[in-house]
Short mmCIF file of C-alpha atoms in Angstrom, two decimals:
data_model
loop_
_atom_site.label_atom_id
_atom_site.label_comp_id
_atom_site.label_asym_id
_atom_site.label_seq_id
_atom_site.Cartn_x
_atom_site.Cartn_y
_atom_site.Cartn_z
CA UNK A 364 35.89 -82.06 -26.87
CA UNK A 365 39.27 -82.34 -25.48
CA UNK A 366 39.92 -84.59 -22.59
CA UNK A 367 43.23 -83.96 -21.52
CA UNK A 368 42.91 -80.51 -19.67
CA UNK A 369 40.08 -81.94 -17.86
CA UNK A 370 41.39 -85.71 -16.43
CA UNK A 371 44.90 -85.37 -15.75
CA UNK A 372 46.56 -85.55 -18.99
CA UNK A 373 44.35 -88.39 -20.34
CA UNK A 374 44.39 -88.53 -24.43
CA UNK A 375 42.28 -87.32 -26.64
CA UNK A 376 42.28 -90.58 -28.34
CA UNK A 377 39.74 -91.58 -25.71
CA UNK A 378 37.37 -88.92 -27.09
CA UNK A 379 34.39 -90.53 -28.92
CA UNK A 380 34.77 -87.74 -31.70
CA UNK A 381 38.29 -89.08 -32.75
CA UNK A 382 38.41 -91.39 -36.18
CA UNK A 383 40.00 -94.18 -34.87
CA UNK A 384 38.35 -95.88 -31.65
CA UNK A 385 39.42 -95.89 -28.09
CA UNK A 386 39.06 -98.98 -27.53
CA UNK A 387 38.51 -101.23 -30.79
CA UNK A 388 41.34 -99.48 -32.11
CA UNK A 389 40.19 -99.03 -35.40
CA UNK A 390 39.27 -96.53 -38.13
CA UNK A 391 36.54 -96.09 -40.92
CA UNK A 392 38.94 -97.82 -43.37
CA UNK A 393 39.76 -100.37 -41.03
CA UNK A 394 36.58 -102.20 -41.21
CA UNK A 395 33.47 -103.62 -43.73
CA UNK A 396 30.32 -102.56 -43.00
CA UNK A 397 29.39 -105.97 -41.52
CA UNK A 398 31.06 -107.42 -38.60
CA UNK A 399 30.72 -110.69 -36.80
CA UNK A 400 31.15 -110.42 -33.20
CA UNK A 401 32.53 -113.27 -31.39
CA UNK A 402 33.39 -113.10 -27.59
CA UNK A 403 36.88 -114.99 -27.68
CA UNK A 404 39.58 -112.77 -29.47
CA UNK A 405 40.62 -116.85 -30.35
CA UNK A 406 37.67 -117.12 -32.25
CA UNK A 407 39.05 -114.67 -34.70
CA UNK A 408 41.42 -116.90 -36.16
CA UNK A 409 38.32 -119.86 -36.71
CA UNK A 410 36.43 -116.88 -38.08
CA UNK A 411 38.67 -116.05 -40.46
CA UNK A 412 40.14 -119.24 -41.70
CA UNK A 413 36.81 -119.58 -43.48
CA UNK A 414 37.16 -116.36 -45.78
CA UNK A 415 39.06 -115.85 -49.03
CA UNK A 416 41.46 -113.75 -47.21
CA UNK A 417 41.82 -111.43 -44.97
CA UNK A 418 44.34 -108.79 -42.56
CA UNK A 419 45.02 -108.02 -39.39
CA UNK A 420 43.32 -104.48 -38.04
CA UNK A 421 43.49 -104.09 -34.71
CA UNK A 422 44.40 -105.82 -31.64
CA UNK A 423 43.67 -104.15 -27.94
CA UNK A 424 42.60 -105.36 -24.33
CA UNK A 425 39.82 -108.09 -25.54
CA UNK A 426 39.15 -106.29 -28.69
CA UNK A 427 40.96 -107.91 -31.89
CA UNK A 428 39.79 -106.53 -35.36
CA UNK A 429 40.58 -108.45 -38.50
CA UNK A 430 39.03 -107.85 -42.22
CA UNK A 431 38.78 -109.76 -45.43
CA UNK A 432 35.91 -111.28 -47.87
CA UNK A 433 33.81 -114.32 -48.29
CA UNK A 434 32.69 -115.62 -51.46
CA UNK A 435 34.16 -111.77 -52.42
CA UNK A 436 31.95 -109.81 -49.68
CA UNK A 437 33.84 -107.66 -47.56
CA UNK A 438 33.53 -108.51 -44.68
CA UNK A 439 34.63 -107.86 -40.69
CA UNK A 440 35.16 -109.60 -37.44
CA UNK A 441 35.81 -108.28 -33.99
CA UNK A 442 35.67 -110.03 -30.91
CA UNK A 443 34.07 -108.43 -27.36
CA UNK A 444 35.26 -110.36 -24.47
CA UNK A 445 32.85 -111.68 -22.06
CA UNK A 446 29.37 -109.84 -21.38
CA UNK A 447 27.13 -107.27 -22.47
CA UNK A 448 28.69 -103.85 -21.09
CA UNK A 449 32.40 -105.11 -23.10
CA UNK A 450 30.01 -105.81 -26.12
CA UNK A 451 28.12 -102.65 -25.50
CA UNK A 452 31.32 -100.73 -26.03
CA UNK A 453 32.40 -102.70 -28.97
CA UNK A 454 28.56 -102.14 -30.43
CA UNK A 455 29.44 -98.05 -30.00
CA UNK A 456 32.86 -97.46 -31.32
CA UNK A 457 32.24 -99.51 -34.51
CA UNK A 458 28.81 -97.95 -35.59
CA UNK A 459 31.26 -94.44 -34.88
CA UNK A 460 33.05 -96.01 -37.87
CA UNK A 461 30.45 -96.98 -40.26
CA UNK A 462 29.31 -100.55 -39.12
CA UNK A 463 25.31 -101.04 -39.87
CA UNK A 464 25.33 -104.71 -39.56
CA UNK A 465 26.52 -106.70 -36.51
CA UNK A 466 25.96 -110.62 -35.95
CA UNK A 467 27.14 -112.17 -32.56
CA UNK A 468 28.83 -115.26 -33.09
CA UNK A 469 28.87 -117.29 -29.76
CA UNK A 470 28.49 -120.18 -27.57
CA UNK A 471 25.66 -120.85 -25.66
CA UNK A 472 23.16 -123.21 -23.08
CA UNK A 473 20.26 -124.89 -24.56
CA UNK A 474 17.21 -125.21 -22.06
CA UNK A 475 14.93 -127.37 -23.71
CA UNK A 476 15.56 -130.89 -23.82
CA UNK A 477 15.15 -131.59 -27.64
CA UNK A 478 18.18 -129.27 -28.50
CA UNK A 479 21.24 -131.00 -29.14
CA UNK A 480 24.60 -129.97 -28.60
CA UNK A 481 26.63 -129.00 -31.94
CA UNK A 482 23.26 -127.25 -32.80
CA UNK A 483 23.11 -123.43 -33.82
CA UNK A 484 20.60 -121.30 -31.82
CA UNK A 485 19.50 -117.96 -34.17
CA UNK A 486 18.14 -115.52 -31.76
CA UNK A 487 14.73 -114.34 -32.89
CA UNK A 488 14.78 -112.23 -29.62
CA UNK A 489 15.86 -111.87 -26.09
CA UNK A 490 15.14 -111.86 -22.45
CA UNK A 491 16.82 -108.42 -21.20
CA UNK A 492 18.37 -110.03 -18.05
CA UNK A 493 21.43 -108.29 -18.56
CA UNK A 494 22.34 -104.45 -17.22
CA UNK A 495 23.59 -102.83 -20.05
CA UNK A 496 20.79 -102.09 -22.33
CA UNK A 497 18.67 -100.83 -19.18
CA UNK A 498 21.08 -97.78 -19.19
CA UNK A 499 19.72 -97.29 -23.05
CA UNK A 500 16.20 -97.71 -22.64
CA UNK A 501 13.42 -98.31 -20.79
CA UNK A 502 12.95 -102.26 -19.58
CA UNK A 503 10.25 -102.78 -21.34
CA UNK A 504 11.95 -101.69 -24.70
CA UNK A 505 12.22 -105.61 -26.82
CA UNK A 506 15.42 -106.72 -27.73
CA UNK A 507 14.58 -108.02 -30.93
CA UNK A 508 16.56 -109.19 -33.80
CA UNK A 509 16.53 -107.42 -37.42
CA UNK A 510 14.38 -109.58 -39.94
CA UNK A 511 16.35 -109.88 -42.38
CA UNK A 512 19.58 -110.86 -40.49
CA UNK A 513 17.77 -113.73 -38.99
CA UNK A 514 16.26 -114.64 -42.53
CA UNK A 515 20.14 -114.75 -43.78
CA UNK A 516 21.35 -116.90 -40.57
CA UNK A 517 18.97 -119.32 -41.50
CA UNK A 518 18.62 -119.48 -45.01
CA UNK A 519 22.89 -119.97 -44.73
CA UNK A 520 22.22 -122.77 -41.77
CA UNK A 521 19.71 -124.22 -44.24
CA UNK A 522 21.87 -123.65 -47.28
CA UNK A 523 25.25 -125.28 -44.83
CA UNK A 524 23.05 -128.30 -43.07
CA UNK A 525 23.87 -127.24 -39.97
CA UNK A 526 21.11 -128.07 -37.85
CA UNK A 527 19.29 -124.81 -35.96
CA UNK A 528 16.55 -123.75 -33.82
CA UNK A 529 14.93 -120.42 -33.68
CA UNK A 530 13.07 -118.41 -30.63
CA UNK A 531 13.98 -116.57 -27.59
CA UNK A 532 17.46 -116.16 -25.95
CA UNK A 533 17.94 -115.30 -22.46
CA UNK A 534 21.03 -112.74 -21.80
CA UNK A 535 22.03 -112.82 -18.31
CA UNK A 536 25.17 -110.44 -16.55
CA UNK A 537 26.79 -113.89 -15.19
CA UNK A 538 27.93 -116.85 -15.74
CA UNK A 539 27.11 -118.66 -12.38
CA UNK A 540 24.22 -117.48 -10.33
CA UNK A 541 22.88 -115.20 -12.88
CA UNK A 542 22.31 -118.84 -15.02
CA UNK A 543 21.11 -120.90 -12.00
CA UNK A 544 24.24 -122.14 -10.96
CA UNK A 545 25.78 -122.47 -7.65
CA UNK A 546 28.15 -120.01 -6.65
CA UNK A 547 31.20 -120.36 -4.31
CA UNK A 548 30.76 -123.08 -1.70
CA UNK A 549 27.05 -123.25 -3.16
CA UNK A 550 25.66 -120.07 -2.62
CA UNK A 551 22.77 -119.99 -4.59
CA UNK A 552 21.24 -116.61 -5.26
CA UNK A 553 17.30 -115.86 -4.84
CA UNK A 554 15.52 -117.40 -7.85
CA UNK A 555 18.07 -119.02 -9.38
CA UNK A 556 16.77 -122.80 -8.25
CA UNK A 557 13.69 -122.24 -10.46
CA UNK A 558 15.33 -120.12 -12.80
CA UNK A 559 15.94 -122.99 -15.76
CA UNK A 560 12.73 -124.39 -15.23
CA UNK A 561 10.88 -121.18 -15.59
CA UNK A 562 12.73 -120.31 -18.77
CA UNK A 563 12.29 -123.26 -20.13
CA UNK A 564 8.23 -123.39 -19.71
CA UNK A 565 8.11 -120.42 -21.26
CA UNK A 566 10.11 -121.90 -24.67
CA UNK A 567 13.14 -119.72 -23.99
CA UNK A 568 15.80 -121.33 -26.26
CA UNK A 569 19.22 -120.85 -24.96
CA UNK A 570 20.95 -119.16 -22.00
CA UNK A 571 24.05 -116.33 -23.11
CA UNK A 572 25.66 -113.19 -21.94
CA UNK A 573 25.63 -110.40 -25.40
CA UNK A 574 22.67 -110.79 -27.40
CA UNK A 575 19.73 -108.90 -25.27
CA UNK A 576 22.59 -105.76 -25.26
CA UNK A 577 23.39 -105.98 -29.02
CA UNK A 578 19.92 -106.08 -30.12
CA UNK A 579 18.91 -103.39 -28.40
CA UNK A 580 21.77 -100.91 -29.03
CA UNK A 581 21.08 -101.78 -32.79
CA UNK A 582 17.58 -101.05 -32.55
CA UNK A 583 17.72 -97.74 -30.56
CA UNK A 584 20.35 -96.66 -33.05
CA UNK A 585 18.43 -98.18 -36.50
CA UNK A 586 21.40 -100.70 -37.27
CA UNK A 587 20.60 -103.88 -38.45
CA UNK A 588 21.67 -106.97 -35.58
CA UNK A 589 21.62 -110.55 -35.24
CA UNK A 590 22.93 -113.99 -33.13
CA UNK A 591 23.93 -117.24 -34.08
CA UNK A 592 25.17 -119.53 -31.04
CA UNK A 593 26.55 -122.99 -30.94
CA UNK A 594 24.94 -125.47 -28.40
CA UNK A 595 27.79 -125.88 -25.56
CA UNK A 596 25.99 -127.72 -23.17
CA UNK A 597 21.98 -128.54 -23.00
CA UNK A 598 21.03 -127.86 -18.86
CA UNK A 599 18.39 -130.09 -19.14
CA UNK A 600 19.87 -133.21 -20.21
CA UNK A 601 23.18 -132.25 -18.85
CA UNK A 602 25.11 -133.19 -22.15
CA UNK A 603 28.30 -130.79 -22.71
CA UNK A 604 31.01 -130.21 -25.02
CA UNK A 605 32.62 -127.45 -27.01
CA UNK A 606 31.14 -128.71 -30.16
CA UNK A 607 29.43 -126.49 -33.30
CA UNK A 608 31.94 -123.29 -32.89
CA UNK A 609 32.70 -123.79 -36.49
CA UNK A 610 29.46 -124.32 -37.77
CA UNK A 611 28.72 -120.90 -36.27
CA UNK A 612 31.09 -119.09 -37.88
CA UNK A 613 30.47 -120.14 -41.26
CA UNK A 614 26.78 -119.90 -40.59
CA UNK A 615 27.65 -116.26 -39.96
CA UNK A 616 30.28 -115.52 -42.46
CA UNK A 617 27.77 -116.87 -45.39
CA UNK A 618 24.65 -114.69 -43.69
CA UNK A 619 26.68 -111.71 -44.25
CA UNK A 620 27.13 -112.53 -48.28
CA UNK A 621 23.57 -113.44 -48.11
CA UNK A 622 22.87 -110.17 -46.83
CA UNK A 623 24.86 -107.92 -49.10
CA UNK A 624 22.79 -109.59 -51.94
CA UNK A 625 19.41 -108.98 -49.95
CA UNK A 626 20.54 -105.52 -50.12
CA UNK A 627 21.19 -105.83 -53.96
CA UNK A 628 17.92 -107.46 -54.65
CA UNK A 629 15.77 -104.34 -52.96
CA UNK A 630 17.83 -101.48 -54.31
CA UNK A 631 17.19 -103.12 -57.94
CA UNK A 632 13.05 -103.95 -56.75
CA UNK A 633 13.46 -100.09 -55.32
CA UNK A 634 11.93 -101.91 -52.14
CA UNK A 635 12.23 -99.61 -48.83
CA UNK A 636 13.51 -102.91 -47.41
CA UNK A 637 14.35 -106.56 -47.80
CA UNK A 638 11.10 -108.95 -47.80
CA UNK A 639 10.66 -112.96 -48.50
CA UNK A 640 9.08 -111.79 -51.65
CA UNK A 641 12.32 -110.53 -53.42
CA UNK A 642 13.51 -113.96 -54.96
CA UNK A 643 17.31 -114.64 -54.29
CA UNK A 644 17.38 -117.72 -56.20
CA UNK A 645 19.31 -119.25 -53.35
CA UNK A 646 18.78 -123.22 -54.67
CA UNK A 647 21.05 -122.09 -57.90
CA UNK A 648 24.23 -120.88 -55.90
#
Protein backbone atom coordinates (compact mmCIF):
# COMPACT_ATOMS: atom_id res chain seq x y z
CA UNK A 1 0.00 0.00 0.00
CA UNK A 2 1.48 3.21 -0.98
CA UNK A 3 0.27 6.37 0.57
CA UNK A 4 1.78 9.03 -1.20
CA UNK A 5 -0.23 9.09 -4.58
CA UNK A 6 -3.27 9.03 -2.55
CA UNK A 7 -2.78 12.04 0.40
CA UNK A 8 -0.81 14.63 -1.12
CA UNK A 9 2.63 13.42 -1.07
CA UNK A 10 2.42 11.93 2.46
CA UNK A 11 5.29 9.09 3.09
CA UNK A 12 5.15 5.81 2.89
CA UNK A 13 6.81 5.59 6.16
CA UNK A 14 3.34 6.18 7.58
CA UNK A 15 2.22 2.88 6.01
CA UNK A 16 1.61 0.19 8.69
CA UNK A 17 3.38 -2.41 6.28
CA UNK A 18 6.80 -0.52 6.56
CA UNK A 19 9.60 -2.19 9.11
CA UNK A 20 10.24 0.60 11.07
CA UNK A 21 7.10 2.38 12.80
CA UNK A 22 5.40 5.59 12.03
CA UNK A 23 5.22 6.71 14.99
CA UNK A 24 7.41 4.73 17.67
CA UNK A 25 10.07 5.04 15.30
CA UNK A 26 11.46 1.83 15.64
CA UNK A 27 12.32 -1.46 13.91
CA UNK A 28 12.25 -5.30 14.71
CA UNK A 29 15.90 -5.01 15.88
CA UNK A 30 15.24 -2.05 17.72
CA UNK A 31 13.39 -3.62 20.47
CA UNK A 32 13.14 -6.95 23.11
CA UNK A 33 10.25 -8.73 23.02
CA UNK A 34 9.08 -7.22 26.34
CA UNK A 35 8.46 -3.64 26.81
CA UNK A 36 7.47 -1.57 29.78
CA UNK A 37 5.24 1.18 28.95
CA UNK A 38 5.40 4.21 30.97
CA UNK A 39 3.36 7.41 30.07
CA UNK A 40 6.16 10.12 30.75
CA UNK A 41 8.98 9.87 28.02
CA UNK A 42 10.93 11.15 31.63
CA UNK A 43 10.19 8.02 33.06
CA UNK A 44 12.50 6.40 30.62
CA UNK A 45 15.52 7.54 32.14
CA UNK A 46 14.14 6.09 35.97
CA UNK A 47 13.31 3.01 33.94
CA UNK A 48 16.42 2.47 32.75
CA UNK A 49 18.79 3.49 35.43
CA UNK A 50 17.71 0.23 37.02
CA UNK A 51 19.07 -2.18 34.16
CA UNK A 52 22.58 -3.44 33.48
CA UNK A 53 22.71 -1.28 30.52
CA UNK A 54 21.07 -0.17 27.95
CA UNK A 55 20.80 2.33 24.38
CA UNK A 56 18.97 4.79 23.04
CA UNK A 57 16.31 3.60 20.09
CA UNK A 58 14.07 5.95 19.26
CA UNK A 59 12.85 9.24 20.22
CA UNK A 60 9.54 10.91 18.43
CA UNK A 61 6.46 13.17 19.47
CA UNK A 62 5.73 11.40 23.06
CA UNK A 63 7.17 8.18 21.97
CA UNK A 64 10.91 7.54 23.31
CA UNK A 65 12.27 3.90 22.81
CA UNK A 66 15.29 2.75 24.75
CA UNK A 67 16.67 -1.06 25.13
CA UNK A 68 18.99 -2.92 27.40
CA UNK A 69 18.87 -6.01 30.04
CA UNK A 70 18.12 -6.70 33.62
CA UNK A 71 19.71 -9.27 35.58
CA UNK A 72 20.85 -10.20 31.61
CA UNK A 73 17.10 -10.25 30.14
CA UNK A 74 16.65 -8.20 27.26
CA UNK A 75 14.57 -6.08 27.80
CA UNK A 76 12.49 -2.74 26.36
CA UNK A 77 10.88 0.44 27.42
CA UNK A 78 8.76 2.90 25.55
CA UNK A 79 6.80 5.54 26.86
CA UNK A 80 2.98 6.57 25.43
CA UNK A 81 2.12 9.98 26.52
CA UNK A 82 -1.06 10.58 28.22
CA UNK A 83 -4.27 8.30 27.52
CA UNK A 84 -5.48 5.33 25.95
CA UNK A 85 -5.84 6.25 22.07
CA UNK A 86 -1.64 7.54 22.31
CA UNK A 87 -1.14 4.10 24.11
CA UNK A 88 -3.38 2.37 21.66
CA UNK A 89 -1.03 3.43 18.91
CA UNK A 90 2.05 2.62 20.78
CA UNK A 91 0.26 -1.01 21.64
CA UNK A 92 -0.02 -1.40 17.47
CA UNK A 93 3.22 -0.37 15.99
CA UNK A 94 5.29 -2.41 18.50
CA UNK A 95 3.38 -5.82 18.26
CA UNK A 96 4.10 -4.84 14.09
CA UNK A 97 7.66 -5.35 15.37
CA UNK A 98 7.62 -8.41 17.40
CA UNK A 99 6.55 -7.22 20.97
CA UNK A 100 4.32 -10.13 22.80
CA UNK A 101 4.67 -8.77 26.21
CA UNK A 102 3.70 -5.24 27.32
CA UNK A 103 3.50 -3.99 31.12
CA UNK A 104 2.22 -0.36 31.79
CA UNK A 105 4.24 1.27 34.22
CA UNK A 106 2.27 4.30 35.71
CA UNK A 107 0.92 6.50 38.28
CA UNK A 108 -2.30 6.28 39.57
CA UNK A 109 -5.50 7.27 42.27
CA UNK A 110 -6.28 4.90 44.95
CA UNK A 111 -10.11 4.85 45.91
CA UNK A 112 -10.27 2.90 48.87
CA UNK A 113 -9.22 4.29 52.00
CA UNK A 114 -6.77 1.52 53.25
CA UNK A 115 -4.37 2.11 50.22
CA UNK A 116 -1.51 4.12 50.94
CA UNK A 117 0.34 6.31 48.85
CA UNK A 118 3.94 4.92 47.70
CA UNK A 119 1.88 1.64 47.23
CA UNK A 120 1.91 -0.36 43.81
CA UNK A 121 -1.56 -1.16 42.36
CA UNK A 122 -1.21 -4.55 39.85
CA UNK A 123 -4.20 -4.44 37.70
CA UNK A 124 -6.01 -7.76 37.81
CA UNK A 125 -8.55 -6.05 35.41
CA UNK A 126 -10.28 -2.96 34.29
CA UNK A 127 -13.30 -0.82 34.07
CA UNK A 128 -13.49 0.08 30.15
CA UNK A 129 -14.32 3.79 30.79
CA UNK A 130 -12.07 4.83 28.23
CA UNK A 131 -12.92 5.18 24.17
CA UNK A 132 -10.33 3.45 22.60
CA UNK A 133 -10.84 -0.16 23.07
CA UNK A 134 -14.70 0.36 22.17
CA UNK A 135 -13.44 0.93 18.54
CA UNK A 136 -11.82 -2.82 18.99
CA UNK A 137 -14.53 -4.62 20.45
CA UNK A 138 -17.69 -4.87 21.67
CA UNK A 139 -18.26 -3.09 25.38
CA UNK A 140 -18.88 -5.90 26.95
CA UNK A 141 -15.52 -7.55 25.79
CA UNK A 142 -13.28 -7.70 29.66
CA UNK A 143 -10.22 -5.98 29.79
CA UNK A 144 -8.41 -8.39 31.68
CA UNK A 145 -4.85 -8.84 32.50
CA UNK A 146 -2.64 -11.97 31.28
CA UNK A 147 -2.10 -14.46 34.31
CA UNK A 148 1.02 -14.87 34.27
CA UNK A 149 2.15 -11.18 33.93
CA UNK A 150 0.26 -10.38 37.02
CA UNK A 151 1.78 -13.58 38.79
CA UNK A 152 5.40 -11.98 37.81
CA UNK A 153 4.36 -8.27 39.05
CA UNK A 154 3.67 -9.70 42.20
CA UNK A 155 5.88 -12.37 42.89
CA UNK A 156 8.78 -9.33 41.97
CA UNK A 157 6.68 -6.79 44.45
CA UNK A 158 6.82 -9.68 46.91
CA UNK A 159 10.37 -10.66 46.06
CA UNK A 160 11.31 -6.28 46.22
CA UNK A 161 8.99 -5.50 49.54
CA UNK A 162 7.27 -3.09 47.90
CA UNK A 163 3.97 -3.07 49.30
CA UNK A 164 0.90 -3.87 46.58
CA UNK A 165 -2.68 -4.39 46.19
CA UNK A 166 -4.41 -6.33 43.56
CA UNK A 167 -8.14 -5.95 41.88
CA UNK A 168 -9.87 -3.78 39.49
CA UNK A 169 -8.59 -0.54 37.81
CA UNK A 170 -10.80 1.99 36.41
CA UNK A 171 -9.45 3.63 32.94
CA UNK A 172 -11.14 6.77 32.28
CA UNK A 173 -10.48 9.28 28.83
CA UNK A 174 -9.77 12.33 31.39
CA UNK A 175 -8.14 13.56 33.87
CA UNK A 176 -10.77 15.99 35.42
CA UNK A 177 -14.40 15.27 34.98
CA UNK A 178 -13.94 11.91 33.57
CA UNK A 179 -12.31 11.13 37.44
CA UNK A 180 -14.95 13.16 39.39
CA UNK A 181 -13.26 16.26 39.43
CA UNK A 182 -14.41 19.69 38.84
CA UNK A 183 -13.79 21.14 35.66
CA UNK A 184 -13.19 24.85 34.74
CA UNK A 185 -14.91 27.26 37.11
CA UNK A 186 -16.50 23.93 38.62
CA UNK A 187 -18.32 22.46 36.01
CA UNK A 188 -19.02 19.21 37.10
CA UNK A 189 -20.14 16.74 34.49
CA UNK A 190 -23.34 14.31 34.99
CA UNK A 191 -22.29 11.52 37.37
CA UNK A 192 -19.19 12.53 38.26
CA UNK A 193 -20.33 13.68 42.09
CA UNK A 194 -21.06 9.98 42.82
CA UNK A 195 -18.60 8.70 40.59
CA UNK A 196 -15.70 7.86 43.46
CA UNK A 197 -18.12 6.64 45.73
CA UNK A 198 -19.67 4.23 43.34
CA UNK A 199 -16.29 2.87 42.32
CA UNK A 200 -15.22 2.52 45.40
CA UNK A 201 -18.36 0.30 46.76
CA UNK A 202 -17.82 -1.79 44.20
CA UNK A 203 -13.83 -2.50 45.38
CA UNK A 204 -12.48 -0.77 42.28
CA UNK A 205 -8.80 -0.22 43.23
CA UNK A 206 -7.34 2.71 41.54
CA UNK A 207 -8.41 5.40 39.03
CA UNK A 208 -5.87 5.70 35.52
CA UNK A 209 -6.01 6.59 31.91
CA UNK A 210 -4.05 3.25 29.72
CA UNK A 211 -4.71 0.08 31.28
CA UNK A 212 -8.54 -0.84 30.17
CA UNK A 213 -7.00 0.01 26.31
CA UNK A 214 -3.80 -2.10 26.72
CA UNK A 215 -5.48 -5.04 28.05
CA UNK A 216 -7.79 -5.27 25.64
CA UNK A 217 -5.70 -4.67 22.47
CA UNK A 218 -3.46 -7.52 23.97
CA UNK A 219 -6.21 -9.79 24.36
CA UNK A 220 -7.97 -9.29 20.97
CA UNK A 221 -4.56 -9.74 19.41
CA UNK A 222 -3.30 -12.95 21.88
CA UNK A 223 -0.30 -10.85 23.40
CA UNK A 224 0.43 -11.22 26.79
CA UNK A 225 -0.34 -7.56 29.01
CA UNK A 226 -0.08 -6.25 32.35
CA UNK A 227 -0.09 -2.87 34.91
CA UNK A 228 1.75 -1.91 37.76
CA UNK A 229 0.87 1.74 39.15
CA UNK A 230 2.30 3.73 41.95
CA UNK A 231 -0.23 5.29 44.48
CA UNK A 232 -0.11 9.24 43.62
CA UNK A 233 -2.76 10.37 45.62
CA UNK A 234 -5.59 8.21 47.64
CA UNK A 235 -9.23 10.36 46.80
CA UNK A 236 -10.57 9.17 49.77
CA UNK A 237 -8.32 10.29 52.37
CA UNK A 238 -7.06 13.06 50.24
CA UNK A 239 -3.27 12.21 50.92
CA UNK A 240 -0.99 13.09 47.71
CA UNK A 241 2.44 12.98 46.60
CA UNK A 242 4.54 11.73 43.73
CA UNK A 243 5.85 8.94 45.78
CA UNK A 244 6.49 4.94 44.61
CA UNK A 245 7.50 5.84 40.76
CA UNK A 246 10.60 3.91 41.43
CA UNK A 247 9.27 1.11 43.12
CA UNK A 248 7.21 0.67 39.95
CA UNK A 249 9.72 0.46 37.69
CA UNK A 250 11.77 -2.02 39.29
CA UNK A 251 8.67 -3.94 40.16
CA UNK A 252 8.31 -4.06 36.38
CA UNK A 253 11.78 -4.41 35.16
CA UNK A 254 12.22 -7.67 37.58
CA UNK A 255 8.52 -9.09 36.31
CA UNK A 256 9.90 -9.12 32.93
CA UNK A 257 13.12 -11.46 34.05
CA UNK A 258 10.63 -13.31 36.02
CA UNK A 259 8.76 -13.84 33.01
CA UNK A 260 11.40 -14.89 30.54
CA UNK A 261 12.15 -17.70 33.12
CA UNK A 262 8.29 -18.61 33.37
CA UNK A 263 8.69 -19.07 29.78
CA UNK A 264 11.84 -21.31 30.34
CA UNK A 265 10.25 -23.36 33.00
CA UNK A 266 7.10 -24.47 30.54
CA UNK A 267 9.06 -25.01 27.36
CA UNK A 268 11.36 -27.50 29.55
CA UNK A 269 7.73 -29.00 31.50
CA UNK A 270 6.46 -28.91 27.56
CA UNK A 271 3.45 -27.06 29.37
CA UNK A 272 1.04 -25.21 26.71
CA UNK A 273 1.45 -22.38 29.23
CA UNK A 274 2.86 -21.01 32.44
CA UNK A 275 0.92 -22.33 35.72
CA UNK A 276 1.69 -21.88 39.72
CA UNK A 277 2.57 -25.48 39.50
CA UNK A 278 5.89 -25.08 37.51
CA UNK A 279 8.32 -24.38 40.55
CA UNK A 280 10.64 -21.29 39.89
CA UNK A 281 12.47 -21.67 43.00
CA UNK A 282 12.10 -17.95 43.48
CA UNK A 283 13.22 -18.01 47.54
CA UNK A 284 16.89 -19.23 46.15
CA UNK A 285 17.58 -16.17 43.76
Amino acid sequence: MTYGADYGGMSDSEDPSDEVQYHVAVGPDDVADAVLLPGNPERVDKITALWDGYDERAEHREYRTATGTYEDTPISVTSTGIGSPSTAIAVEELARVGVETFVRVGSCGAIQPEMDVGDLVITAGAVRQEGTSAEYVREDYPAVADQAVVSALVAAAERLGHDYHVGVTMSADSFYTGQGRAGFEGFRAAGSESLIEELRDANVKNIEMEAAALLTLASVYGLRAGVVCSVYANRITGEFRTEGESRAAETASLAVHLLARMDEATREAGADRWHPGLSLGLDDQ
